[in-house]
PDB file of C-alpha atoms in Angstrom:
ATOM      1  CA  UNK A  24      13.982 -38.366  16.760  1.00  0.00           C
ATOM      2  CA  UNK A  25      10.646 -37.895  14.981  1.00  0.00           C
ATOM      3  CA  UNK A  26       9.973 -34.895  17.204  1.00  0.00           C
ATOM      4  CA  UNK A  27      13.041 -33.151  15.791  1.00  0.00           C
ATOM      5  CA  UNK A  28      12.064 -33.875  12.208  1.00  0.00           C
ATOM      6  CA  UNK A  29       8.567 -32.466  12.618  1.00  0.00           C
ATOM      7  CA  UNK A  30      10.004 -29.360  14.287  1.00  0.00           C
ATOM      8  CA  UNK A  31      12.417 -28.875  11.412  1.00  0.00           C
ATOM      9  CA  UNK A  32       9.654 -29.505   8.885  1.00  0.00           C
ATOM     10  CA  UNK A  33       7.403 -27.008  10.670  1.00  0.00           C
ATOM     11  CA  UNK A  34      10.190 -24.428  10.651  1.00  0.00           C
ATOM     12  CA  UNK A  35      10.841 -25.002   6.948  1.00  0.00           C
ATOM     13  CA  UNK A  36       7.141 -24.761   6.128  1.00  0.00           C
ATOM     14  CA  UNK A  37       6.827 -21.500   8.053  1.00  0.00           C
ATOM     15  CA  UNK A  38       9.919 -20.111   6.342  1.00  0.00           C
ATOM     16  CA  UNK A  39       8.553 -21.031   2.927  1.00  0.00           C
ATOM     17  CA  UNK A  40       5.177 -19.461   3.703  1.00  0.00           C
ATOM     18  CA  UNK A  41       6.765 -16.252   4.978  1.00  0.00           C
ATOM     19  CA  UNK A  42       9.058 -16.026   1.951  1.00  0.00           C
ATOM     20  CA  UNK A  43       6.163 -16.695  -0.414  1.00  0.00           C
ATOM     21  CA  UNK A  44       4.062 -14.047   1.300  1.00  0.00           C
ATOM     22  CA  UNK A  45       6.913 -11.547   1.063  1.00  0.00           C
ATOM     23  CA  UNK A  46       7.446 -12.251  -2.634  1.00  0.00           C
ATOM     24  CA  UNK A  47       3.700 -11.994  -3.209  1.00  0.00           C
ATOM     25  CA  UNK A  48       3.445  -8.616  -1.480  1.00  0.00           C
ATOM     26  CA  UNK A  49       6.542  -7.158  -3.143  1.00  0.00           C
ATOM     27  CA  UNK A  50       5.489  -8.444  -6.544  1.00  0.00           C
ATOM     28  CA  UNK A  51       2.044  -6.892  -6.588  1.00  0.00           C
ATOM     29  CA  UNK A  52       0.484  -3.463  -6.693  1.00  0.00           C
ATOM     30  CA  UNK A  53      -1.832  -1.912  -4.143  1.00  0.00           C
ATOM     31  CA  UNK A  54      -4.685  -2.328  -6.642  1.00  0.00           C
ATOM     32  CA  UNK A  55      -3.994  -6.062  -6.887  1.00  0.00           C
ATOM     33  CA  UNK A  56      -3.720  -6.353  -3.107  1.00  0.00           C
ATOM     34  CA  UNK A  57      -7.043  -4.566  -2.720  1.00  0.00           C
ATOM     35  CA  UNK A  58      -8.651  -6.942  -5.218  1.00  0.00           C
ATOM     36  CA  UNK A  59      -7.511  -9.794  -2.977  1.00  0.00           C
ATOM     37  CA  UNK A  60      -9.007  -8.123   0.083  1.00  0.00           C
ATOM     38  CA  UNK A  61      -5.689  -6.939   1.522  1.00  0.00           C
ATOM     39  CA  UNK A  62      -6.226  -3.241   0.853  1.00  0.00           C
ATOM     40  CA  UNK A  63      -7.408  -2.228   4.282  1.00  0.00           C
ATOM     41  CA  UNK A  64     -10.667  -1.092   5.752  1.00  0.00           C
ATOM     42  CA  UNK A  65     -12.171   2.218   6.654  1.00  0.00           C
ATOM     43  CA  UNK A  66      -9.885   5.257   6.843  1.00  0.00           C
ATOM     44  CA  UNK A  67     -10.426   7.269  10.009  1.00  0.00           C
ATOM     45  CA  UNK A  68      -8.820  10.669  10.343  1.00  0.00           C
ATOM     46  CA  UNK A  69      -8.939  14.148   8.934  1.00  0.00           C
ATOM     47  CA  UNK A  70      -8.648  14.474   5.174  1.00  0.00           C
ATOM     48  CA  UNK A  71      -5.660  16.839   5.603  1.00  0.00           C
ATOM     49  CA  UNK A  72      -3.741  14.056   7.375  1.00  0.00           C
ATOM     50  CA  UNK A  73      -4.452  11.341   4.799  1.00  0.00           C
ATOM     51  CA  UNK A  74      -1.952  10.146   2.249  1.00  0.00           C
ATOM     52  CA  UNK A  75      -2.645  10.634  -1.436  1.00  0.00           C
ATOM     53  CA  UNK A  76      -3.303   6.896  -1.747  1.00  0.00           C
ATOM     54  CA  UNK A  77      -5.942   7.054   1.005  1.00  0.00           C
ATOM     55  CA  UNK A  78      -7.594  10.102  -0.561  1.00  0.00           C
ATOM     56  CA  UNK A  79      -7.628   8.411  -3.953  1.00  0.00           C
ATOM     57  CA  UNK A  80      -9.228   5.233  -2.656  1.00  0.00           C
ATOM     58  CA  UNK A  81     -11.884   7.159  -0.705  1.00  0.00           C
ATOM     59  CA  UNK A  82     -12.624   9.638  -3.494  1.00  0.00           C
ATOM     60  CA  UNK A  83     -12.987   6.825  -6.008  1.00  0.00           C
ATOM     61  CA  UNK A  84     -15.273   4.969  -3.552  1.00  0.00           C
ATOM     62  CA  UNK A  85     -12.942   2.011  -3.035  1.00  0.00           C
ATOM     63  CA  UNK A  86     -12.719   2.523   0.737  1.00  0.00           C
ATOM     64  CA  UNK A  87     -14.943   4.030   3.393  1.00  0.00           C
ATOM     65  CA  UNK A  88     -14.103   6.977   5.631  1.00  0.00           C
ATOM     66  CA  UNK A  89     -15.530   8.819   8.606  1.00  0.00           C
ATOM     67  CA  UNK A  90     -15.035  12.114   6.720  1.00  0.00           C
ATOM     68  CA  UNK A  91     -17.701  13.771   4.586  1.00  0.00           C
ATOM     69  CA  UNK A  92     -17.518  13.656   0.786  1.00  0.00           C
ATOM     70  CA  UNK A  93     -17.118  17.462   0.830  1.00  0.00           C
ATOM     71  CA  UNK A  94     -13.997  17.247   3.040  1.00  0.00           C
ATOM     72  CA  UNK A  95     -12.491  14.538   0.838  1.00  0.00           C
ATOM     73  CA  UNK A  96     -13.321  16.435  -2.378  1.00  0.00           C
ATOM     74  CA  UNK A  97     -11.877  19.648  -0.959  1.00  0.00           C
ATOM     75  CA  UNK A  98      -8.570  17.996  -0.076  1.00  0.00           C
ATOM     76  CA  UNK A  99      -8.560  16.182  -3.433  1.00  0.00           C
ATOM     77  CA  UNK A 100      -8.870  19.544  -5.223  1.00  0.00           C
ATOM     78  CA  UNK A 101      -6.333  21.279  -2.970  1.00  0.00           C
ATOM     79  CA  UNK A 102      -3.708  18.635  -3.772  1.00  0.00           C
ATOM     80  CA  UNK A 103      -4.667  18.709  -7.468  1.00  0.00           C
ATOM     81  CA  UNK A 104      -5.147  14.945  -7.639  1.00  0.00           C
ATOM     82  CA  UNK A 105      -6.624  13.287 -10.710  1.00  0.00           C
ATOM     83  CA  UNK A 106      -8.084   9.927 -11.625  1.00  0.00           C
ATOM     84  CA  UNK A 107      -5.099   9.261 -13.907  1.00  0.00           C
ATOM     85  CA  UNK A 108      -2.665   9.930 -11.032  1.00  0.00           C
ATOM     86  CA  UNK A 109      -4.626   7.661  -8.700  1.00  0.00           C
ATOM     87  CA  UNK A 110      -4.784   4.854 -11.243  1.00  0.00           C
ATOM     88  CA  UNK A 111      -1.053   5.118 -11.945  1.00  0.00           C
ATOM     89  CA  UNK A 112      -0.180   5.020  -8.241  1.00  0.00           C
ATOM     90  CA  UNK A 113      -2.581   2.141  -7.525  1.00  0.00           C
ATOM     91  CA  UNK A 114      -1.011   0.037 -10.283  1.00  0.00           C
ATOM     92  CA  UNK A 115       2.571   0.744  -9.198  1.00  0.00           C
ATOM     93  CA  UNK A 116       4.260  -2.295  -7.669  1.00  0.00           C
ATOM     94  CA  UNK A 117       5.300  -2.182  -4.024  1.00  0.00           C
ATOM     95  CA  UNK A 118       8.867  -3.007  -5.034  1.00  0.00           C
ATOM     96  CA  UNK A 119       8.941   0.055  -7.295  1.00  0.00           C
ATOM     97  CA  UNK A 120       7.553   2.239  -4.509  1.00  0.00           C
ATOM     98  CA  UNK A 121      10.218   0.946  -2.135  1.00  0.00           C
ATOM     99  CA  UNK A 122      12.994   1.562  -4.677  1.00  0.00           C
ATOM    100  CA  UNK A 123      11.780   5.140  -5.238  1.00  0.00           C
ATOM    101  CA  UNK A 124      11.620   5.729  -1.488  1.00  0.00           C
ATOM    102  CA  UNK A 125      15.100   4.284  -1.012  1.00  0.00           C
ATOM    103  CA  UNK A 126      16.514   6.409  -3.843  1.00  0.00           C
ATOM    104  CA  UNK A 127      14.924   9.519  -2.366  1.00  0.00           C
ATOM    105  CA  UNK A 128      16.437   8.724   1.026  1.00  0.00           C
ATOM    106  CA  UNK A 129      19.900   8.278  -0.502  1.00  0.00           C
ATOM    107  CA  UNK A 130      19.703  11.522  -2.509  1.00  0.00           C
ATOM    108  CA  UNK A 131      18.667  13.480   0.610  1.00  0.00           C
ATOM    109  CA  UNK A 132      21.772  12.250   2.448  1.00  0.00           C
ATOM    110  CA  UNK A 133      24.124  13.707  -0.189  1.00  0.00           C
TER     111      UNK A 133
END
């Protein structure tokens, strides 16, 4: 009987931890996640194939890359990125990003 209780307790604890982790990740921004060490490591790939968020973090020296500073700066200029844009996107909550993505998907279907 005690074996069943500990299994149930283990399941409940895991469920609570997963739910807490989900709420934590949805309720924070990429800047906050990076401050906690969850932002990711080095970005490997061509600058043309990087997302704006990756370019921003490399250009602002928050992450490392295997690309040269010239390649990153060139792509940064080509996309007309700015520090203000990068800061705004880094401070946007993941939940907001998901809602914008979902809205975009729905509007494309119509």
